[in-house]
Amino acid sequence: MEDEAPLLVIIDGANVVGSRPDGWWRDRRGAAERLRDRLAEQGLPGRPTPVELVLVVEGSARGVASVPGVRVESAPGSGDDRIVELAAEDPGRPRLVVTADRELRGRVAELGAEVMGPSALLR
């Protein structure tokens, strides 16, 4: 039996960071880095490993570096469009998108990706 690719977890960084009113708007890049570090340390709560974590950032959070365990993708334009591109790259692979954005949820669900809200990451 062939090994399956690990679950690809694509995180809508702006949406997840923005889901809590903790002052993130004063330092969007710092907030994205804190989320990245939390993901690197804790992984995806409630999901067995292995998973491939991809944090998509946009705007002033662009340029946040990847760390072991979390690949950071800086969207050149819309973060939502980059998330859809990533979800479409390997349709046979299990994919999970973390966002509360209703329109984005619909777009990635059409591609066969599973969706969950930000609260699952922020327990």
Tab-separated table of C-alpha atoms in Angstrom:
chain	number	residue	atom	x	y	z
A	1	MET	CA	0.000	0.000	0.000
A	2	GLU	CA	1.351	3.426	-0.952
A	3	ASP	CA	1.806	6.091	1.660
A	4	GLU	CA	-0.734	8.849	1.330
A	5	ALA	CA	0.374	12.455	1.316
A	6	PRO	CA	-0.119	14.083	4.712
A	7	LEU	CA	-3.137	16.277	5.249
A	8	LEU	CA	-2.448	19.721	3.758
A	9	VAL	CA	-3.700	22.348	6.201
A	10	ILE	CA	-3.975	25.820	4.667
A	11	ILE	CA	-4.494	28.578	7.226
A	12	ASP	CA	-6.026	31.939	6.307
A	13	GLY	CA	-3.637	33.969	8.456
A	14	ALA	CA	-5.478	37.296	8.267
A	15	ASN	CA	-8.813	35.683	9.057
A	16	VAL	CA	-7.544	33.585	11.952
A	17	VAL	CA	-5.560	36.461	13.494
A	18	GLY	CA	-8.521	38.792	13.005
A	19	SER	CA	-10.934	36.449	14.753
A	20	ARG	CA	-9.839	37.690	18.193
A	21	PRO	CA	-9.803	41.340	19.246
A	22	ASP	CA	-6.398	41.193	20.954
A	23	GLY	CA	-4.799	44.253	19.362
A	24	TRP	CA	-3.495	42.405	16.279
A	25	TRP	CA	-4.280	45.456	14.111
A	26	ARG	CA	-1.444	47.400	15.744
A	27	ASP	CA	1.134	44.848	14.541
A	28	ARG	CA	-0.221	42.572	11.825
A	29	ARG	CA	3.172	41.067	11.051
A	30	GLY	CA	3.846	40.330	14.739
A	31	ALA	CA	0.405	38.742	15.070
A	32	ALA	CA	1.119	36.499	12.052
A	33	GLU	CA	4.481	35.519	13.557
A	34	ARG	CA	2.818	34.622	16.877
A	35	LEU	CA	0.286	32.458	15.030
A	36	ARG	CA	3.072	30.791	13.041
A	37	ASP	CA	5.023	30.059	16.225
A	38	ARG	CA	1.957	28.667	17.974
A	39	LEU	CA	1.278	26.377	15.005
A	40	ALA	CA	4.918	25.229	14.950
A	41	GLU	CA	4.764	24.397	18.650
A	42	GLN	CA	1.267	22.907	18.909
A	43	GLY	CA	0.460	21.677	15.407
A	44	LEU	CA	-3.198	21.259	14.572
A	45	PRO	CA	-5.221	20.534	17.716
A	46	GLY	CA	-7.257	17.357	17.493
A	47	ARG	CA	-5.581	16.111	14.329
A	48	PRO	CA	-3.057	13.346	14.265
A	49	THR	CA	0.259	13.960	12.614
A	50	PRO	CA	1.556	14.061	10.031
A	51	VAL	CA	0.119	17.241	8.635
A	52	GLU	CA	1.672	19.870	6.383
A	53	LEU	CA	0.876	23.328	7.732
A	54	VAL	CA	0.818	26.280	5.324
A	55	LEU	CA	0.111	29.742	6.719
A	56	VAL	CA	-1.002	32.222	4.047
A	57	VAL	CA	-0.280	35.873	4.873
A	58	GLU	CA	-1.053	39.071	2.985
A	59	GLY	CA	-0.686	42.822	3.252
A	60	SER	CA	1.653	44.089	5.960
A	61	ALA	CA	2.191	40.512	7.195
A	62	ARG	CA	3.945	39.595	3.932
A	63	GLY	CA	7.517	38.491	4.420
A	64	VAL	CA	6.957	36.464	7.583
A	65	ALA	CA	9.509	33.651	7.385
A	66	SER	CA	8.767	29.943	7.393
A	67	VAL	CA	9.931	27.897	10.373
A	68	PRO	CA	10.312	24.137	10.807
A	69	GLY	CA	6.804	22.696	10.751
A	70	VAL	CA	5.098	25.719	9.172
A	71	ARG	CA	5.553	26.933	5.608
A	72	VAL	CA	4.555	30.571	5.214
A	73	GLU	CA	3.201	31.710	1.849
A	74	SER	CA	3.132	35.465	1.221
A	75	ALA	CA	0.241	36.140	-1.133
A	76	PRO	CA	1.287	38.579	-3.866
A	77	GLY	CA	-2.291	39.879	-3.994
A	78	SER	CA	-5.390	38.451	-2.381
A	79	GLY	CA	-4.751	35.927	0.363
A	80	ASP	CA	-8.035	34.234	-0.525
A	81	ASP	CA	-6.933	33.732	-4.128
A	82	ARG	CA	-3.627	32.200	-2.992
A	83	ILE	CA	-5.478	29.854	-0.632
A	84	VAL	CA	-7.712	28.698	-3.493
A	85	GLU	CA	-4.634	28.143	-5.696
A	86	LEU	CA	-2.994	26.025	-3.001
A	87	ALA	CA	-6.179	24.023	-2.429
A	88	ALA	CA	-6.458	23.355	-6.174
A	89	GLU	CA	-2.851	22.199	-6.693
A	90	ASP	CA	-3.335	18.545	-5.718
A	91	PRO	CA	-7.007	17.566	-5.906
A	92	GLY	CA	-6.349	13.962	-4.846
A	93	ARG	CA	-4.685	14.993	-1.601
A	94	PRO	CA	-6.653	15.532	1.614
A	95	ARG	CA	-6.888	19.279	2.260
A	96	LEU	CA	-8.234	21.351	5.121
A	97	VAL	CA	-8.665	25.128	4.992
A	98	VAL	CA	-8.925	27.077	8.237
A	99	THR	CA	-11.007	30.242	7.789
A	100	ALA	CA	-14.280	31.832	8.836
A	101	ASP	CA	-14.615	33.674	5.506
A	102	ARG	CA	-17.918	32.432	4.074
A	103	GLU	CA	-17.065	33.112	0.431
A	104	LEU	CA	-13.644	31.456	0.742
A	105	ARG	CA	-15.186	28.453	2.475
A	106	GLY	CA	-17.481	27.969	-0.509
A	107	ARG	CA	-14.663	28.340	-3.039
A	108	VAL	CA	-12.435	25.709	-1.423
A	109	ALA	CA	-15.326	23.347	-0.646
A	110	GLU	CA	-16.062	23.281	-4.392
A	111	LEU	CA	-12.505	21.967	-4.817
A	112	GLY	CA	-13.167	19.160	-2.337
A	113	ALA	CA	-11.327	20.691	0.616
A	114	GLU	CA	-12.602	20.298	4.159
A	115	VAL	CA	-13.124	23.546	6.095
A	116	MET	CA	-13.005	24.478	9.758
A	117	GLY	CA	-13.203	27.756	11.641
A	118	PRO	CA	-10.405	29.625	13.420
A	119	SER	CA	-11.615	28.657	16.898
A	120	ALA	CA	-10.207	25.161	16.343
A	121	LEU	CA	-6.691	26.660	16.267
A	122	LEU	CA	-7.160	29.140	19.083
A	123	ARG	CA	-8.245	26.904	21.959
